[in-house]
Coordinates of C-alpha atoms in Angstrom, one line a residue:
X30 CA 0.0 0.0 0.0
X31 CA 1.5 3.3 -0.6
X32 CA 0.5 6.3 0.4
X33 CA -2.0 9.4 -0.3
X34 CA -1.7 12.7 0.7
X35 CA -0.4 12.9 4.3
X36 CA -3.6 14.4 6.4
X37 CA -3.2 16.6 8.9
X38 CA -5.0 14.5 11.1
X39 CA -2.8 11.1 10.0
X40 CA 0.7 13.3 10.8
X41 CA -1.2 13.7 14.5
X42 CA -1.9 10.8 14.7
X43 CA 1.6 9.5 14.2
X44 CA 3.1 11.8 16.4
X45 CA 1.0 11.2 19.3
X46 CA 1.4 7.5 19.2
X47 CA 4.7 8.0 20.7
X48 CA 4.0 11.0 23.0
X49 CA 5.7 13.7 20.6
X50 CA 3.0 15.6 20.0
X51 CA 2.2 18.6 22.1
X52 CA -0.7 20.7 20.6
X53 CA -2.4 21.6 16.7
X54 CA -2.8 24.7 15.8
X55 CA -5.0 25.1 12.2
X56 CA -6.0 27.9 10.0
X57 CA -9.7 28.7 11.1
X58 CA -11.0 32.1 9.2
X59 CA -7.7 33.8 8.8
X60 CA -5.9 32.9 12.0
X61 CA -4.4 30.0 13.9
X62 CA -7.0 28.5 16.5
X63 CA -6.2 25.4 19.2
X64 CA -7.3 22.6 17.2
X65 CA -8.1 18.5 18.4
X66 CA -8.2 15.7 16.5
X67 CA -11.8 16.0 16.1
X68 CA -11.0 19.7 14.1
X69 CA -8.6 17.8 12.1
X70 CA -10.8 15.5 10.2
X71 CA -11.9 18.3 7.6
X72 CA -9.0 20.6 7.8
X73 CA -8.0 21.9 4.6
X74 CA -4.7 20.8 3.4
X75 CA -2.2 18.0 4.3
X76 CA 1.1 17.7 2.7
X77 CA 3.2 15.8 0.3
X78 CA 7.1 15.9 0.7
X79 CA 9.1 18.3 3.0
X80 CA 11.5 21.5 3.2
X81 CA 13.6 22.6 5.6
X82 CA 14.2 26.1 4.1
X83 CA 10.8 28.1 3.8
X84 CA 12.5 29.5 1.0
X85 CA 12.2 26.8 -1.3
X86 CA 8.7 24.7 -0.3
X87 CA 6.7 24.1 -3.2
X88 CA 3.3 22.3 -3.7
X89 CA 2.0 21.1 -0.1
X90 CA 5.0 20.4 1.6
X91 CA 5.6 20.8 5.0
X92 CA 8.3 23.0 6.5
X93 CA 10.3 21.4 8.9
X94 CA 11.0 24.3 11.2
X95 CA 14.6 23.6 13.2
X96 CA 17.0 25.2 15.2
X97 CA 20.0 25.6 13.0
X98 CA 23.7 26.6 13.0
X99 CA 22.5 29.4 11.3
X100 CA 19.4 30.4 11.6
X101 CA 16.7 29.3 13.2
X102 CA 13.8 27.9 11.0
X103 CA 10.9 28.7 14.1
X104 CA 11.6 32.2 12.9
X105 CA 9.6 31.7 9.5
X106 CA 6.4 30.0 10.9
X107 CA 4.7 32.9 9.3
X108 CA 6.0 32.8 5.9
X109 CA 5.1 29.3 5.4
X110 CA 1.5 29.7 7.0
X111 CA 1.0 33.0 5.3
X112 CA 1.7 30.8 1.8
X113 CA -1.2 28.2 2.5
X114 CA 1.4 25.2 4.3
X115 CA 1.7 23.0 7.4
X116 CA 4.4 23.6 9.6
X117 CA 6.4 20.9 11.8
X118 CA 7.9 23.0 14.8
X119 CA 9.8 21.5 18.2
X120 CA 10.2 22.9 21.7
X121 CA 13.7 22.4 21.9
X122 CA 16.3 25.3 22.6
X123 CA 14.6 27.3 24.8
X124 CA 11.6 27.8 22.5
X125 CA 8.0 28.0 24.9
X126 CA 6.2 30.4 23.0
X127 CA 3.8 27.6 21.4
X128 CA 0.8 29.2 23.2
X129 CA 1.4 32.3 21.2
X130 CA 0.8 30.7 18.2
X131 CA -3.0 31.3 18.7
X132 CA -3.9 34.1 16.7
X133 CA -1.2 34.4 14.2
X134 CA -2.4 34.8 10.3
X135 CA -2.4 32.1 8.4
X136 CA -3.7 31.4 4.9
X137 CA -6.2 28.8 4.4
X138 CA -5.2 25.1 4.6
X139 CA -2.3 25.5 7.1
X140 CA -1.8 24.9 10.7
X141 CA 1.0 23.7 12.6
X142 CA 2.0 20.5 14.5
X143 CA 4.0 21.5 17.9
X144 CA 6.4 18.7 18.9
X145 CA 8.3 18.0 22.1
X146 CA 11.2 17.7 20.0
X147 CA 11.1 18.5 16.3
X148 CA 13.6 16.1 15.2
X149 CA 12.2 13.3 16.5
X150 CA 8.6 14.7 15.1
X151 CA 10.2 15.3 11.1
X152 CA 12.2 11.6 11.4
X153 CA 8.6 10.1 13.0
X154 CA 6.6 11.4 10.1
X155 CA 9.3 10.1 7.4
X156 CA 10.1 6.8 8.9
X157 CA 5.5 6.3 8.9
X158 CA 5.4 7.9 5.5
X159 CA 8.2 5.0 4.6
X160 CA 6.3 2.0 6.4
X161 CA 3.2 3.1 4.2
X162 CA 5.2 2.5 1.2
X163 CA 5.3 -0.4 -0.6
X164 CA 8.1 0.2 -3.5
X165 CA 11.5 -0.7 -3.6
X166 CA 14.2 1.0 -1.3
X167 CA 17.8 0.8 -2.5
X168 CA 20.3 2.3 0.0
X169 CA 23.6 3.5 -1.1
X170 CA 26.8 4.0 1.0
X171 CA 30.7 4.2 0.6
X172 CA 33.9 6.5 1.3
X173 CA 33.9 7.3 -2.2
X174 CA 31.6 7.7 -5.3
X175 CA 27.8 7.1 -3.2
X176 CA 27.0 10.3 -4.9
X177 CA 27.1 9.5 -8.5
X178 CA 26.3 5.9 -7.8
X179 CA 23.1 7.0 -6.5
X180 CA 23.0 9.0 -9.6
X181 CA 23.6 6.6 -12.0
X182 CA 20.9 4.0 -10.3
X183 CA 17.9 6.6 -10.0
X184 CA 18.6 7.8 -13.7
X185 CA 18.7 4.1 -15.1
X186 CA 15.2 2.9 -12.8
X187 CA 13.9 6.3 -13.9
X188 CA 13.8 5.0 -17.5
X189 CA 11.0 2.5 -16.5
X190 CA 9.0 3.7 -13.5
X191 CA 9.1 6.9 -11.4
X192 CA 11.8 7.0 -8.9
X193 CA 12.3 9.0 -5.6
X194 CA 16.2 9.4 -4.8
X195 CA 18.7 11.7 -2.8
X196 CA 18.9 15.4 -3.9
X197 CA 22.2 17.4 -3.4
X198 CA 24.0 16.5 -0.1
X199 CA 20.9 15.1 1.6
X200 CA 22.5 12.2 3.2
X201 CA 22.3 12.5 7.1
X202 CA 20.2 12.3 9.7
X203 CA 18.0 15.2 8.8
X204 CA 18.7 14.8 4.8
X205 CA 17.5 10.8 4.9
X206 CA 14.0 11.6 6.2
X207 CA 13.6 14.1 4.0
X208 CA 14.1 12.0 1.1
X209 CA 11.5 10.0 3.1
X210 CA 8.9 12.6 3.3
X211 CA 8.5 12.7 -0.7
X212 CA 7.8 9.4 -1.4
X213 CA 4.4 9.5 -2.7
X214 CA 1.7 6.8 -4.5
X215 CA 3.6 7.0 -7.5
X216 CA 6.8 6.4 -7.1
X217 CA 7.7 2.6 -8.1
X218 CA 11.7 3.1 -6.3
X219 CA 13.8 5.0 -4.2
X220 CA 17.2 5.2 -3.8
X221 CA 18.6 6.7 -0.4
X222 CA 22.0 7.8 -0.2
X223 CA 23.7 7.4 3.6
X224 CA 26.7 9.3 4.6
X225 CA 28.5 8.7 7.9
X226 CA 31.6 10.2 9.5
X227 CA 31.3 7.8 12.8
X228 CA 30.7 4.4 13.3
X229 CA 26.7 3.8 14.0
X230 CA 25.8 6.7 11.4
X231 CA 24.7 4.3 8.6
X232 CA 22.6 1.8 10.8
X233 CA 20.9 4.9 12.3
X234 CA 20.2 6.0 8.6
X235 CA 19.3 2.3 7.3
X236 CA 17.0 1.9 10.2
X237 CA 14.8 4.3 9.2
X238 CA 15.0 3.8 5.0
X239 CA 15.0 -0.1 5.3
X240 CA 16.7 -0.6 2.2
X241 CA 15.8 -3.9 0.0
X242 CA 19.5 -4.0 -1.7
X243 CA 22.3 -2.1 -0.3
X244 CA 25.2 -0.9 -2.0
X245 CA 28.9 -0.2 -0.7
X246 CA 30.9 1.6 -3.5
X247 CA 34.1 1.1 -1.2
X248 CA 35.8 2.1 2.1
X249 CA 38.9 4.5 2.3
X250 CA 40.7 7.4 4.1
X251 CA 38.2 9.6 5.1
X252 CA 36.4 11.0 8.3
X253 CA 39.2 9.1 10.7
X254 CA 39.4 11.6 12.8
X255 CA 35.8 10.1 14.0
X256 CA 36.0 6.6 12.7
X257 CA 39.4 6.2 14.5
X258 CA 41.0 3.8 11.7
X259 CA 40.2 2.4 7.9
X260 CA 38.8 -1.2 9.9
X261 CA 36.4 1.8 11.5
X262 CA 35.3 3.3 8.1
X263 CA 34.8 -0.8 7.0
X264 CA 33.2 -1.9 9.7
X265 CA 30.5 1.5 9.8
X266 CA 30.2 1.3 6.4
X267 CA 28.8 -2.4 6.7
X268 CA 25.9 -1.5 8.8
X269 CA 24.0 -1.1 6.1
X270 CA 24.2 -4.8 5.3
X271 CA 22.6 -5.4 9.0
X272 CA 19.3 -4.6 7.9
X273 CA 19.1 -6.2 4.5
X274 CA 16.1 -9.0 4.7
X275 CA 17.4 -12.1 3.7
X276 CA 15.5 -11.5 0.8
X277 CA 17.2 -8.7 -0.4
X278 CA 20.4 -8.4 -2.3
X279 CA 24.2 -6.9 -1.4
X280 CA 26.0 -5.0 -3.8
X281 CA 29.5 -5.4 -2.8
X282 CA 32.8 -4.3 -4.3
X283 CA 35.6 -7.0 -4.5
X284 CA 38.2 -4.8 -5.0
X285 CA 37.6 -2.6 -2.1
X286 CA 39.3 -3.1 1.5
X287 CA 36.9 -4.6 3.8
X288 CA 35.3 -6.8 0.9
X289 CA 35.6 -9.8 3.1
X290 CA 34.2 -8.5 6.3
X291 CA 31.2 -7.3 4.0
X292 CA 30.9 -10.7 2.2
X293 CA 30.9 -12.5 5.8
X294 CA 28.7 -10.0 7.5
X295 CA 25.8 -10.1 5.1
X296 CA 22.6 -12.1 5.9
X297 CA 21.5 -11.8 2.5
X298 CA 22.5 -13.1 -1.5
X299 CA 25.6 -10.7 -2.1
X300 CA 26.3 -9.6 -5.6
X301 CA 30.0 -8.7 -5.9
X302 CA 32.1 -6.8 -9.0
X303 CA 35.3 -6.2 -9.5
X304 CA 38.1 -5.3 -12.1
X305 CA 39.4 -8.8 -11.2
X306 CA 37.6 -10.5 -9.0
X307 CA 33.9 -10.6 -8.3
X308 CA 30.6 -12.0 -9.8
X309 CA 30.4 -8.6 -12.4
X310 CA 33.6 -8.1 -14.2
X311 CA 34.4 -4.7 -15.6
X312 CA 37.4 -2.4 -17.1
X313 CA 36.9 1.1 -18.3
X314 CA 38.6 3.4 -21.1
X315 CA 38.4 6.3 -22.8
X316 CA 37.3 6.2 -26.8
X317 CA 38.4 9.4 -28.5
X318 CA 35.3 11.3 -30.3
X319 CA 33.0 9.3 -28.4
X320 CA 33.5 9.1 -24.5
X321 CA 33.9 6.9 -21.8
X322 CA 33.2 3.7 -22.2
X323 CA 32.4 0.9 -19.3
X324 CA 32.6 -3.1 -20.4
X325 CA 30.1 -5.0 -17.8
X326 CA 30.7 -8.8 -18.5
X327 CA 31.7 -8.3 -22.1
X328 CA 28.5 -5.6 -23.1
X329 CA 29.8 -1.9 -23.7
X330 CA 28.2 0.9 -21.8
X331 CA 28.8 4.7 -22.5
X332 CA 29.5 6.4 -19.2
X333 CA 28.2 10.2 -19.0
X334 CA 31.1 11.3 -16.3
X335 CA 35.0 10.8 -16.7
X336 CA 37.5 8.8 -14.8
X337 CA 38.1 4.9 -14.6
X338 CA 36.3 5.4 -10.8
X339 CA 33.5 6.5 -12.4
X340 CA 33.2 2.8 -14.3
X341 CA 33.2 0.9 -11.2
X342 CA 30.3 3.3 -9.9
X343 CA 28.2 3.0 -13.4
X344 CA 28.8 -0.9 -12.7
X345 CA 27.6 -0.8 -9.0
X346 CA 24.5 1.1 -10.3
X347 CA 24.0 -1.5 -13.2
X348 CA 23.6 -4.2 -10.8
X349 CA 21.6 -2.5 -8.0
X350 CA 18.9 -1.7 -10.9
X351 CA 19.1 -5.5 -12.0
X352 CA 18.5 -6.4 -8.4
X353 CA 15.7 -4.1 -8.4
X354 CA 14.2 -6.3 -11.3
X355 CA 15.5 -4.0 -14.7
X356 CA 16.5 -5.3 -17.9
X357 CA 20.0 -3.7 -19.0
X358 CA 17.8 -2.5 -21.7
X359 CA 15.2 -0.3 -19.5
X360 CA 18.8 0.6 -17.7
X361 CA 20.6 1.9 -21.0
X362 CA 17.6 3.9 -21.7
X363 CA 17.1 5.2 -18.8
X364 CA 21.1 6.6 -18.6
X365 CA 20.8 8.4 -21.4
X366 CA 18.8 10.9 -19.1
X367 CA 21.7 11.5 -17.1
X368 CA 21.8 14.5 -15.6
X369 CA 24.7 14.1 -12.5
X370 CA 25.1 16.3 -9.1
X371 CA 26.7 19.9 -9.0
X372 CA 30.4 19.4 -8.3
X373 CA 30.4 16.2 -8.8
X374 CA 32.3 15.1 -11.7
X375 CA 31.0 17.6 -14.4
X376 CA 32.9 18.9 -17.1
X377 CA 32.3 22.9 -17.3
X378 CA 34.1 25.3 -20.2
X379 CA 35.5 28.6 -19.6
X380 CA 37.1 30.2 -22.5
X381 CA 38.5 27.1 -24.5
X382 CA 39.7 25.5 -21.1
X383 CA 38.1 22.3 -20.0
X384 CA 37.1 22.5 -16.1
X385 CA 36.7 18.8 -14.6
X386 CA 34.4 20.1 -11.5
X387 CA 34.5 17.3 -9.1
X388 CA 35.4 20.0 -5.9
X389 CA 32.2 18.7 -3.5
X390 CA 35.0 16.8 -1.3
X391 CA 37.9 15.1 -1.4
X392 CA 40.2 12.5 0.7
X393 CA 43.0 10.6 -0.6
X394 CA 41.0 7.9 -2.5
X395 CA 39.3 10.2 -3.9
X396 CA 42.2 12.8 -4.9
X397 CA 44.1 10.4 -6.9
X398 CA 40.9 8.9 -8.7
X399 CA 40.2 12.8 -10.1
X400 CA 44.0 13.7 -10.4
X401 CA 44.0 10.0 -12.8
X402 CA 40.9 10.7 -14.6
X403 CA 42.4 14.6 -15.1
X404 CA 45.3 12.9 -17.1
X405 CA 43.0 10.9 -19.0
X406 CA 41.6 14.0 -20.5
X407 CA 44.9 15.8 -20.9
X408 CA 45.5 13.7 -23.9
X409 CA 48.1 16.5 -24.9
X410 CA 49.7 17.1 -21.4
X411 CA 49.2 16.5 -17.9
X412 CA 46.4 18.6 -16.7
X413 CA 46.6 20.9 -14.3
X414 CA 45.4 20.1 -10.7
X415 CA 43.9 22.9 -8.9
X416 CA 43.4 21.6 -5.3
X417 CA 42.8 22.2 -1.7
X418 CA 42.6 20.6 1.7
X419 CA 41.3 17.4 2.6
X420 CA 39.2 17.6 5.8
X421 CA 38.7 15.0 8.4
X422 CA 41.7 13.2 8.3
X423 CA 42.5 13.0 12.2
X424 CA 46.2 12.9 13.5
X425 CA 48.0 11.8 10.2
X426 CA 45.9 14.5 8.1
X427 CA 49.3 16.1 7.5
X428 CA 51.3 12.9 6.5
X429 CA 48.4 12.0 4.4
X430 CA 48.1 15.6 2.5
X431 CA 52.3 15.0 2.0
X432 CA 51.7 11.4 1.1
X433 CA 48.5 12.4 -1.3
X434 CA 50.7 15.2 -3.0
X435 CA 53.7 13.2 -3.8
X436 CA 51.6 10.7 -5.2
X437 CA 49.9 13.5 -7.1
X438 CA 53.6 14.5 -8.7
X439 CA 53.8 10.7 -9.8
X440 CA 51.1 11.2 -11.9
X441 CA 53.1 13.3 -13.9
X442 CA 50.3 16.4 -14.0
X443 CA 51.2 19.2 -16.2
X444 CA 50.9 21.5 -13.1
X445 CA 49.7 22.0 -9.4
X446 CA 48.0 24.8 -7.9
X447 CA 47.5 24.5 -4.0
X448 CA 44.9 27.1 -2.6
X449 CA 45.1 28.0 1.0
X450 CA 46.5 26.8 3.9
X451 CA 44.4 23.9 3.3
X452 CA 45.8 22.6 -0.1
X453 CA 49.6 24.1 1.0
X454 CA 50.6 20.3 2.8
X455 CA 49.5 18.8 -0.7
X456 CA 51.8 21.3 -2.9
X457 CA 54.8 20.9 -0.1
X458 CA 54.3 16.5 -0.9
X459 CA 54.1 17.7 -4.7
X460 CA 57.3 18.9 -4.5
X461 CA 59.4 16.9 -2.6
X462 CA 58.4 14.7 -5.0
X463 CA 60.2 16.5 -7.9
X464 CA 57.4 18.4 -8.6
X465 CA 56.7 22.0 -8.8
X466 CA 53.7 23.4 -7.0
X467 CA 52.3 27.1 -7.3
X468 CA 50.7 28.8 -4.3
X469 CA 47.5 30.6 -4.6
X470 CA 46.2 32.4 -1.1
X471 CA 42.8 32.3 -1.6
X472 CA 40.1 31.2 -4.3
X473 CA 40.2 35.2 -6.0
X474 CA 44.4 34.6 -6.6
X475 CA 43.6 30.6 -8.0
X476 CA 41.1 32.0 -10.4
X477 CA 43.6 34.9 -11.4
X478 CA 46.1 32.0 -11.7
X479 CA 44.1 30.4 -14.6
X480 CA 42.9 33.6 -16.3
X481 CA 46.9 34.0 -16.8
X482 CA 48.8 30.8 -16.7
X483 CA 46.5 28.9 -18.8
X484 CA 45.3 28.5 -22.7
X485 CA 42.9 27.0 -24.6
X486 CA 42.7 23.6 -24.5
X487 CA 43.9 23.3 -21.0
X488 CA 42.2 20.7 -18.8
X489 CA 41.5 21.8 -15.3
X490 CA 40.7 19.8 -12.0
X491 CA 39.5 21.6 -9.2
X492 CA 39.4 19.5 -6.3
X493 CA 39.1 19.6 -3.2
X494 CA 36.7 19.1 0.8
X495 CA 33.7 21.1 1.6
X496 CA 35.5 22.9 3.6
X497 CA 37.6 24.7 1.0
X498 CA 34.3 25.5 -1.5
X499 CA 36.7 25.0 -4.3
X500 CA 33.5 26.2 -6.6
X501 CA 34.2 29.8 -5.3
X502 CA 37.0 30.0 -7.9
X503 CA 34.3 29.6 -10.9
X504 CA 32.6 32.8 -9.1
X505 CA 35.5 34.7 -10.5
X506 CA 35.6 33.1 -14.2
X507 CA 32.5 34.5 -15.8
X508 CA 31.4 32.9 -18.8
X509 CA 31.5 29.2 -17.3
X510 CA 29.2 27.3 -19.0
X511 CA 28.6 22.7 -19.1
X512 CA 31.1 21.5 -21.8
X513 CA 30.5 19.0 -24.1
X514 CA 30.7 14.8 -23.1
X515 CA 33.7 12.9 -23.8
X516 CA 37.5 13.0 -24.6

């Protein structure tokens, strides 16, 4: 059974089954009135998806009304109720004005649920919302590459049926349940992306989504100052193969460390691929004049985004929408509607220059996979590598920027620009590795960089963690516009 329109009377329903709710409030000729159930069962409105930024609900969704880092979401009650929406609101942080909400205007069709906590009220609704659901749920996780996989699935399931699936950076504790929140009657799939930077983070996440086939992309270098250790990133990234029913299906990497913990810990057929090794064999290359091409036990498949890493995430994708019951024919059509996630792997052009924007994060893995596919590009030379900091690293961040940076010098890139203090322990590895690394201060001085060290024809990475906002730099080279697929 999946679900209609969630009733204001259904979301207080749900909430009071577990003692969150604390009062209704509903439009009643212009105004917010005290409401009970019993006022509920006619109310005008009830919502389908969720926003946490008043600024951007559409339709009937609800706005999720937090506390945040910076700014408090409480503080636009009225903007959302003046615009015709329900309103999710918690009495956390010191916030006790809930009684004050009687009398405030409201447009017709809105009203507000007061929780004890509003957390727990939003991940209550989305985890009910889910439980009402009856399509298929595909979780996603890994150190490197969840992103596009989860890309690459939804665009190949959205060939057949309509699919619900991650949007932007959506992958924690408050961006999982609101992927939840918009599944509605006709969505056939969904595919939940889970991101973690502690052990217990993905079987909090799983929990709630209850995946039928999880996918691992891999486990590497990142977040350790909170996972303490790679065996921490492997064993948090398998908690996502604890709730799998046996009747589901892992998608597991055999190249990846960890492979054999995964493979032992699963309760559940696994599904393995591998360059080598696995149950899916693949190998990737580059095909001048017409792209990137992926070979998936022997068949050819066109890959919209550069980089051999980018192969092994088309692959994963492949056999998660298999899993899900696809023929590779529903998947190939449904690929060619590929559209991808800002930052992630997308080829820009500025002025004759090709700009390989993969600058959402980085960690080591992840470095080297864009500094390799940035050579594969640079048919004529060996790219140029504008890069930052890599965040999250713990105690040996700075042996691991040096380590990442000679490695990068290996490579043999035509050049190496380190932005900040951040990307400054990369450059200083680039060098002692024979390499020689320019210094740019800040994202205004790497832009200036390329407006006067580079040419036509030039390929480009810009890479780097959240932290450094790499993207910045294309603020300050107007004219950038998406570039054209393949080598």
């Amino acid at each position: 059974m999946k679900p209609d329109l969630y009733s204001a009377r259904t979301a207080a329903r749900d909430l009071a089954e577990v003692d969150l709710l604390v009062r209704v409030l509903r439009e009643d000729g212009g105004r917010l009135v005290p409401a009970g159930a019993e006022d509920l069962e006619e109310a005008a409105g009830g919502f389908a998806g969720a926003a946490l930024d008043s600024r951007t609900l559409e339709g009937t969704e609800l706005f999720v009304a937090l506390p945040g880092e910076r700014a408090d979401g409480r503080r636009f009650l009225d903007q959302a109720l003046a615009r015709g929406h329900w309103v999710l609101a918690g009495l956390e942080a010191g916030w006790d004005d809930a009684e004050d909400l009687a009398g405030m205007p409201a447009a017709p069709g809105s009203g507000v649920l007061v929780c004890a906590d509003g957390i727990a009220g939003f991940t209550r609704l989305a985890v009910c919302n889910r439980s009402r659901w009856g399509g298929t749920v595909i979780g996603v996780t890994g150190t490197n590459g969840k992103t596009t996989c989860k890309d690459f699935c939804a665009a190949m399931l959205g060939g057949r049926d309509p699919v619900c699936f991650t949007r932007g950076n959506h992958n924690n504790r408050l961006g999982v349940p609101l992927t939840l929140l918009q599944l509605a009657p006709h969505h056939e799939f969904a595919v939940i992306e889970m991101g973690a930077s502690a052990v217990g983070h993905i079987g909090t996440l799983a929990d709630l989504a209850r995946p039928h086939i999880g996918v691992i992309t891999n486990a590497g270098s990142a977040h350790l100052a909170e996972f303490g250790s790679l065996e921490g990133v492997i064993s948090g990234k398998g908690e996502l193969l604890d709730v799998l029913p046996a009747t589901g299906t892992a998608i597991l990497n055999a190249d990846s460390p960890g492979f054999s913990d995964w493979f032992a810990r699963a309760r559940c057929p696994v599904v393995s691929w591998g360059s080598g090794d696995g149950d899916c064999r693949w190998s990737w290359r580059a095909v001048p004049g017409r792209g990137w091409e992926t070979e998936i036990d022997g068949e050819s498949w066109l890959t919209p985004l550069p980089g051999r890493h980018n192969g092994a995430n088309l692959t994963a994708a492949l056999l998660a929408a298999r899993a899900a019951g696809l023929s590779d024919a529903e998947a190939r059509r449904g690929l060619e509607g590929f559209a991808g996630s800002a930052h992630r792997g997308l080829l820009l052009d500025w002025e004759g220059r090709l700009l390989l924007d993969d600058c959402y994060n980085a960690n080591p893995v992840s470095m080297l996979a864009a500094a390799a596919a940035l050579r594969d590009l640079a048919v004529n030379g060996g790219g140029i590598a504008i890069v930052g900091g890599m965040g999250e690293l713990g105690a040996d961040s700075l042996t691991l920027h040096r380590e990442t940076g000679a490695r990068l010098a290996e490579l043999g890139l035509g050049a190496l620009v380190a932005v900040g203090s951040g990307g400054e322990a990369l450059g200083r590895g680039f060098d002692a590795q024979g390499g020689e690394a320019h210094y740019c201060a800040d994202h205004a001085g790497a832009a200036q960089w390329i407006r006067t060290m580079t040419r036509p024809g030039d390929v480009i990475l810009l890479k780097g963690s959240r932290s450094e906002a790499l993207e910045k730099i294309l603020d300050h080279l107007p004219g950038v516009a998406p570039a054209r697929k393949g080598p």
